[in-house]
């Protein structure tokens, strides 16, 4: 199969409006990551401030607030052509106006919320098929997503799993995501919510997949469905289970601790990268001149 | 140097009375791990229910409550000979009665609290020298510790580091622990507090050390200063940085995200083990018949 010509931008989240937080989380965060360049990068990849970007609020339970936040955020960057698609259910995905808009925009941005709302609403729809076809065939088409919107990009998706109990088999619940990319599992809010063990359990039971743990205000720009470049102010943690030796996970009942020998782990900061198929850490993800436009903000 | 003849039992903590909790932690836990066999294992290793075990409450800011809790806990196991040493400062370490008691007991148990209280109170004292000499020379002598009491066992010790900010250089603070064991760094409450990144930063800056992340109600029994057997109901996570390739950590200013290529990570459940010098995961840590006495409690 030809590699996809479009780009994915998976963002670890920092606003997360409308998400049910895990126990231990105190505050909902405000939409603050765009200051540090991630939304600006989305805009650049989509073609600049005149690009048409459609924000898809499906994952959120407070879509109007989320939509307004993105309008404001993109507005501050100088964007003039942002739309919001409040797709709440499968019927909405067939709305001819919405279908027309996703056929003609330069980028879509999936908001945060609950990733299962995305897979259940969009799975198997023409709406999703159009997005996937455009992503596959059109150079310059961008599919961005934050938090739940990032987690839903992969075919194998975590939909639930309390971080503190994730060392127990069965506590990390998997399903099928939107499937823009195979062979990875994406997790979000990674350091803040202490999700290393959660993503590791997902990788241990799906060892063909590379775990991509996105920190807050941090993302991965993915080109050719394979080459990743870390963007933003935090870390992307890569978990590679291909060299896994002993693991008890297939043999123990649910509720017991999982054991695993030999994971390979990398920490990527901005500018580092990773090649999924080659399972290779990149010190410098040379994805063209855009890297140089990224500016450190203290 | 001869290997130490005594044993260490480092426990990830589950009671933690007197500890300042990180932001995001909601409740202080109660002393509940002994039900699951860890304290029982300490007693067995110390010689049985008649063994003299001295509980050292130095790390805690509520030593009397902690001491009483341990008296009750060991009492429930059937122990008849438990003492509590309330060593609050360096003067106390020279108390002749205390020195006599640590010369004659079968085991000591360092409570949780603040690990720097242990290193600052005991560092360089005769009190510590006696314990280290006994640990080095006497077969059957047991040094146990939970939470801060486990973290202080190593020479290289984390004394502070907020888990959610631990991806930034300088956020993980290190000092010298009691030094019963070299070449490891021990962290506690590992999954519950999401400390993978914190311990990784410690390992990245001390790559001769293996990171030992102890879950709650979980411990490592360490023999010959090298061979580890996981005990308890949770996970011990091993972080090995010896094969680290690229890292930016020496070159960036404090406050910037750390990058690391190529960590090796293992998850050990009860009965699994690890050899520190050999850097080897063990499916079965065959440390004699005691393993078989461990019983799963649902």
Tab-separated table of C-alpha atoms in Angstrom, chain B:
chain	number	residue	atom	x	y	z
B	1	UNK	CA	34.632	-6.770	48.434
B	2	UNK	CA	32.721	-9.679	49.929
B	3	UNK	CA	29.036	-9.571	49.223
B	4	UNK	CA	26.824	-8.679	52.187
B	5	UNK	CA	25.489	-11.638	54.134
B	6	UNK	CA	22.395	-9.854	55.405
B	7	UNK	CA	19.218	-9.129	53.509
B	8	UNK	CA	17.401	-6.000	52.497
B	9	UNK	CA	13.637	-5.809	52.133
B	10	UNK	CA	12.597	-2.629	50.353
B	11	UNK	CA	8.833	-2.055	50.396
B	12	UNK	CA	6.978	0.386	48.160
B	13	UNK	CA	4.787	1.628	50.978
B	14	UNK	CA	1.104	1.635	51.577
B	15	UNK	CA	0.746	3.372	54.872
B	16	UNK	CA	2.985	6.378	54.587
B	17	UNK	CA	1.847	8.044	57.784
B	18	UNK	CA	3.523	11.347	58.268
B	19	UNK	CA	4.506	11.849	54.687
B	20	UNK	CA	3.806	15.035	52.867
B	21	UNK	CA	1.822	13.888	49.894
B	22	UNK	CA	2.248	15.280	46.431
B	23	UNK	CA	-0.451	17.400	44.889
B	24	UNK	CA	-3.039	15.110	43.417
B	25	UNK	CA	-2.868	12.541	46.186
B	26	UNK	CA	-6.154	12.472	47.972
B	27	UNK	CA	-5.956	10.191	50.968
B	28	UNK	CA	-3.278	8.966	53.232
B	29	UNK	CA	-3.332	5.239	53.112
B	30	UNK	CA	-3.691	3.034	56.103
B	31	UNK	CA	-1.273	0.350	57.039
B	32	UNK	CA	-2.851	-2.463	55.115
B	33	UNK	CA	-0.081	-4.271	53.354
B	34	UNK	CA	0.807	-6.668	56.114
B	35	UNK	CA	-2.305	-8.687	55.390
B	36	UNK	CA	-0.858	-9.594	52.067
B	37	UNK	CA	2.253	-11.125	53.400
B	38	UNK	CA	4.970	-8.522	53.147
B	39	UNK	CA	5.393	-7.911	56.856
B	40	UNK	CA	4.992	-11.643	57.368
B	41	UNK	CA	7.869	-12.151	54.962
B	42	UNK	CA	9.953	-9.668	56.944
B	43	UNK	CA	9.216	-11.678	60.078
B	44	UNK	CA	10.097	-14.968	58.410
B	45	UNK	CA	13.364	-13.599	57.062
B	46	UNK	CA	14.184	-12.216	60.506
B	47	UNK	CA	13.792	-15.658	62.063
B	48	UNK	CA	10.125	-16.013	62.900
B	49	UNK	CA	7.654	-14.557	65.358
B	50	UNK	CA	10.100	-14.528	68.249
B	51	UNK	CA	12.643	-12.466	66.329
B	52	UNK	CA	13.491	-9.085	67.795
B	53	UNK	CA	12.555	-6.428	65.264
B	54	UNK	CA	13.253	-2.771	65.994
B	55	UNK	CA	11.008	-0.300	64.164
B	56	UNK	CA	12.861	2.955	63.447
B	57	UNK	CA	10.441	5.855	63.042
B	58	UNK	CA	12.971	8.540	62.121
B	59	UNK	CA	11.513	9.316	58.700
B	60	UNK	CA	8.053	10.051	60.048
B	61	UNK	CA	6.730	13.275	61.496
B	62	UNK	CA	4.130	11.287	63.461
B	63	UNK	CA	6.448	8.656	64.962
B	64	UNK	CA	4.240	7.547	67.847
B	65	UNK	CA	1.276	6.820	65.612
B	66	UNK	CA	3.534	5.001	63.156
B	67	UNK	CA	5.211	3.039	65.956
B	68	UNK	CA	1.856	1.980	67.349
B	69	UNK	CA	0.667	0.938	63.917
B	70	UNK	CA	3.674	-1.315	63.455
B	71	UNK	CA	3.290	-2.790	66.948
B	72	UNK	CA	-0.301	-3.640	66.070
B	73	UNK	CA	0.561	-4.973	62.645
B	74	UNK	CA	3.400	-7.203	63.831
B	75	UNK	CA	1.222	-8.200	66.782
B	76	UNK	CA	-1.457	-9.495	64.442
B	77	UNK	CA	1.103	-11.704	62.759
B	78	UNK	CA	1.898	-13.139	66.202
B	79	UNK	CA	5.168	-11.373	66.886
B	80	UNK	CA	6.127	-11.178	70.541
B	81	UNK	CA	9.323	-9.188	70.468
B	82	UNK	CA	8.888	-5.914	68.575
B	83	UNK	CA	10.510	-2.688	69.726
B	84	UNK	CA	10.202	0.867	68.482
B	85	UNK	CA	13.158	3.248	68.365
B	86	UNK	CA	12.056	6.870	68.204
B	87	UNK	CA	15.265	8.345	66.910
B	88	UNK	CA	14.411	11.971	66.200
B	89	UNK	CA	17.827	13.555	65.739
B	90	UNK	CA	21.548	12.887	65.582
B	91	UNK	CA	21.879	13.023	69.365
B	92	UNK	CA	19.421	10.151	69.679
B	93	UNK	CA	21.599	7.985	67.453
B	94	UNK	CA	24.243	7.996	70.187
B	95	UNK	CA	21.844	6.899	72.929
B	96	UNK	CA	23.617	3.888	74.500
B	97	UNK	CA	20.360	1.998	74.974
B	98	UNK	CA	19.497	2.423	71.299
B	99	UNK	CA	22.971	1.350	70.211
B	100	UNK	CA	22.735	-1.739	72.369
B	101	UNK	CA	19.359	-2.609	70.925
B	102	UNK	CA	20.474	-2.385	67.311
B	103	UNK	CA	23.506	-4.523	68.163
B	104	UNK	CA	21.283	-7.334	69.419
B	105	UNK	CA	18.104	-7.275	67.335
B	106	UNK	CA	17.441	-9.626	64.425
B	107	UNK	CA	16.038	-6.979	62.126
B	108	UNK	CA	15.338	-3.301	61.790
B	109	UNK	CA	12.363	-1.814	59.979
B	110	UNK	CA	12.610	1.793	58.782
B	111	UNK	CA	9.190	3.404	58.617
B	112	UNK	CA	7.947	5.711	55.888
B	113	UNK	CA	7.972	9.488	55.980
B	114	UNK	CA	10.683	11.694	54.542
B	115	UNK	CA	13.792	9.899	53.334
B	116	UNK	CA	15.981	12.920	53.863
B	117	UNK	CA	15.191	12.773	57.575
B	118	UNK	CA	16.857	9.361	57.522
B	119	UNK	CA	19.967	10.389	55.632
B	120	UNK	CA	20.421	13.610	57.593
B	121	UNK	CA	19.837	11.961	60.979
B	122	UNK	CA	21.810	8.756	60.472
B	123	UNK	CA	24.467	9.668	57.901
B	124	UNK	CA	27.987	9.163	59.236
B	125	UNK	CA	26.847	8.016	62.697
B	126	UNK	CA	28.027	5.003	64.692
B	127	UNK	CA	24.393	3.961	64.703
B	128	UNK	CA	24.436	3.564	60.921
B	129	UNK	CA	27.915	2.044	60.939
B	130	UNK	CA	26.735	-0.710	63.291
B	131	UNK	CA	23.758	-1.491	61.087
B	132	UNK	CA	25.896	-1.587	57.954
B	133	UNK	CA	28.516	-3.803	59.586
B	134	UNK	CA	25.857	-6.230	60.787
B	135	UNK	CA	24.204	-6.227	57.359
B	136	UNK	CA	27.566	-6.904	55.751
B	137	UNK	CA	28.708	-9.663	58.107
B	138	UNK	CA	25.732	-11.429	59.644
B	139	UNK	CA	23.708	-14.018	57.793
B	140	UNK	CA	20.100	-13.618	58.737
B	141	UNK	CA	20.276	-9.956	59.705
B	142	UNK	CA	17.477	-8.066	57.968
B	143	UNK	CA	17.227	-4.406	57.113
B	144	UNK	CA	13.675	-3.639	56.017
B	145	UNK	CA	12.157	-0.324	55.085
B	146	UNK	CA	8.959	0.958	53.607
B	147	UNK	CA	8.416	3.995	51.377
B	148	UNK	CA	10.994	6.565	52.560
B	149	UNK	CA	12.602	3.735	54.529
B	150	UNK	CA	13.068	1.810	51.270
B	151	UNK	CA	14.217	4.800	49.247
B	152	UNK	CA	16.924	5.582	51.799
B	153	UNK	CA	18.539	2.146	51.444
B	154	UNK	CA	20.538	3.041	48.376
B	155	UNK	CA	23.577	5.265	48.140
B	156	UNK	CA	22.014	7.409	45.420
B	157	UNK	CA	18.631	8.603	46.643
B	158	UNK	CA	15.767	10.682	45.320
B	159	UNK	CA	14.642	13.086	48.025
B	160	UNK	CA	12.077	15.077	46.093
B	161	UNK	CA	10.431	15.356	42.703
B	162	UNK	CA	6.890	16.093	41.661
B	163	UNK	CA	5.832	13.314	39.321
B	164	UNK	CA	3.928	15.549	36.919
B	165	UNK	CA	6.927	17.853	36.396
B	166	UNK	CA	9.596	15.159	36.442
B	167	UNK	CA	10.080	15.332	32.658
B	168	UNK	CA	11.877	18.642	33.224
B	169	UNK	CA	15.588	18.590	34.039
B	170	UNK	CA	16.273	19.530	37.629
B	171	UNK	CA	12.832	18.654	38.981
B	172	UNK	CA	14.098	15.417	40.496
B	173	UNK	CA	16.345	16.107	43.476
B	174	UNK	CA	19.024	13.659	44.465
B	175	UNK	CA	21.212	13.190	47.483
B	176	UNK	CA	23.048	10.427	49.329
B	177	UNK	CA	21.013	7.800	51.121
B	178	UNK	CA	22.055	5.400	53.878
B	179	UNK	CA	24.050	3.351	51.386
B	180	UNK	CA	23.164	-0.234	52.218
B	181	UNK	CA	23.266	-0.883	48.487
B	182	UNK	CA	25.100	0.736	45.589
B	183	UNK	CA	24.137	0.985	41.971
B	184	UNK	CA	20.413	1.169	42.432
B	185	UNK	CA	17.983	4.012	42.973
B	186	UNK	CA	14.790	3.024	44.717
B	187	UNK	CA	11.469	4.786	44.270
B	188	UNK	CA	8.211	4.001	46.056
B	189	UNK	CA	4.424	4.276	45.570
B	190	UNK	CA	5.371	3.810	41.979
B	191	UNK	CA	2.236	3.252	39.936
B	192	UNK	CA	-0.113	5.030	42.276
B	193	UNK	CA	1.861	8.250	42.031
B	194	UNK	CA	2.907	7.827	38.406
B	195	UNK	CA	6.631	8.030	39.089
B	196	UNK	CA	8.057	6.382	35.981
B	197	UNK	CA	9.375	9.610	34.521
B	198	UNK	CA	10.761	10.738	37.877
B	199	UNK	CA	12.795	7.559	38.360
B	200	UNK	CA	13.893	7.679	34.730
B	201	UNK	CA	15.330	11.143	35.196
B	202	UNK	CA	17.254	9.857	38.232
B	203	UNK	CA	18.570	6.925	36.186
B	204	UNK	CA	19.436	9.123	33.202
B	205	UNK	CA	21.673	11.281	35.374
B	206	UNK	CA	23.064	8.265	37.245
B	207	UNK	CA	23.289	5.632	34.533
B	208	UNK	CA	25.422	3.300	36.617
B	209	UNK	CA	22.337	2.849	38.787
B	210	UNK	CA	19.404	0.570	38.048
B	211	UNK	CA	16.048	2.153	38.881
B	212	UNK	CA	13.820	0.057	41.151
B	213	UNK	CA	10.231	1.332	41.169
B	214	UNK	CA	8.287	-0.284	44.007
B	215	UNK	CA	4.507	-0.361	43.825
B	216	UNK	CA	2.328	-0.128	46.873
B	217	UNK	CA	2.000	-3.336	48.873
B	218	UNK	CA	5.021	-4.572	46.945
B	219	UNK	CA	8.665	-5.021	47.733
B	220	UNK	CA	12.022	-6.398	46.723
B	221	UNK	CA	13.889	-8.879	48.879
B	222	UNK	CA	17.541	-8.303	48.098
B	223	UNK	CA	20.185	-10.925	48.877
B	224	UNK	CA	23.942	-10.666	48.465
B	225	UNK	CA	23.403	-7.004	47.662
B	226	UNK	CA	22.465	-8.016	44.152
B	227	UNK	CA	19.748	-10.594	43.690
B	228	UNK	CA	16.220	-9.319	43.950
B	229	UNK	CA	12.949	-11.136	44.383
B	230	UNK	CA	9.645	-9.288	43.982
B	231	UNK	CA	7.192	-9.841	46.834
B	232	UNK	CA	3.689	-8.569	47.505
B	233	UNK	CA	0.620	-7.955	45.407
B	234	UNK	CA	1.811	-5.317	42.919
B	235	UNK	CA	4.608	-4.561	40.489
B	236	UNK	CA	8.249	-3.705	40.725
B	237	UNK	CA	9.384	-1.809	37.629
B	238	UNK	CA	13.048	-1.967	36.673
B	239	UNK	CA	14.621	0.834	34.619
B	240	UNK	CA	18.013	0.067	33.104
B	241	UNK	CA	19.837	2.966	31.453
B	242	UNK	CA	23.078	1.184	30.621
B	243	UNK	CA	22.279	1.018	26.910
B	244	UNK	CA	21.195	4.657	26.769
B	245	UNK	CA	22.290	6.271	23.529
B	246	UNK	CA	21.369	9.886	22.878
B	247	UNK	CA	20.387	12.016	25.837
B	248	UNK	CA	20.239	15.781	26.081
B	249	UNK	CA	20.270	15.816	29.859
B	250	UNK	CA	23.856	16.958	30.351
B	251	UNK	CA	23.507	19.760	27.842
B	252	UNK	CA	20.200	21.497	28.544
B	253	UNK	CA	19.473	24.022	31.275
B	254	UNK	CA	17.249	23.080	34.177
B	255	UNK	CA	13.572	23.349	33.397
B	256	UNK	CA	13.756	21.870	29.912
B	257	UNK	CA	12.373	18.474	28.879
B	258	UNK	CA	14.816	15.598	28.922
B	259	UNK	CA	15.257	13.288	25.958
B	260	UNK	CA	16.573	9.757	26.176
B	261	UNK	CA	17.102	7.053	23.587
B	262	UNK	CA	16.958	3.445	24.602
B	263	UNK	CA	15.961	2.566	28.106
B	264	UNK	CA	15.348	-1.074	28.969
B	265	UNK	CA	12.367	-1.663	31.243
B	266	UNK	CA	10.998	-4.729	33.016
B	267	UNK	CA	7.832	-5.321	35.048
B	268	UNK	CA	8.310	-7.831	37.904
B	269	UNK	CA	5.383	-9.380	39.710
B	270	UNK	CA	5.695	-11.559	42.806
B	271	UNK	CA	8.181	-14.345	42.242
B	272	UNK	CA	9.949	-12.598	39.357
B	273	UNK	CA	13.337	-11.182	40.127
B	274	UNK	CA	16.293	-9.218	38.890
B	275	UNK	CA	20.066	-9.437	39.157
B	276	UNK	CA	21.535	-5.959	39.415
B	277	UNK	CA	25.147	-6.587	38.356
B	278	UNK	CA	24.121	-8.919	35.547
B	279	UNK	CA	21.190	-6.614	34.602
B	280	UNK	CA	19.070	-9.688	34.133
B	281	UNK	CA	15.336	-10.221	34.561
B	282	UNK	CA	14.517	-13.494	36.322
B	283	UNK	CA	11.258	-15.268	35.640
B	284	UNK	CA	11.683	-17.183	38.867
B	285	UNK	CA	13.768	-15.672	41.605
B	286	UNK	CA	14.740	-18.921	43.256
B	287	UNK	CA	15.630	-17.760	46.679
B	288	UNK	CA	14.894	-20.949	48.561
B	289	UNK	CA	11.739	-22.400	49.936
B	290	UNK	CA	10.284	-19.180	51.231
B	291	UNK	CA	8.834	-18.341	47.841
B	292	UNK	CA	6.480	-21.251	48.151
B	293	UNK	CA	5.129	-19.964	51.429
B	294	UNK	CA	3.857	-16.842	49.695
B	295	UNK	CA	0.145	-17.265	49.122
B	296	UNK	CA	-1.998	-15.219	46.781
B	297	UNK	CA	-4.647	-13.278	48.644
B	298	UNK	CA	-7.525	-12.100	46.466
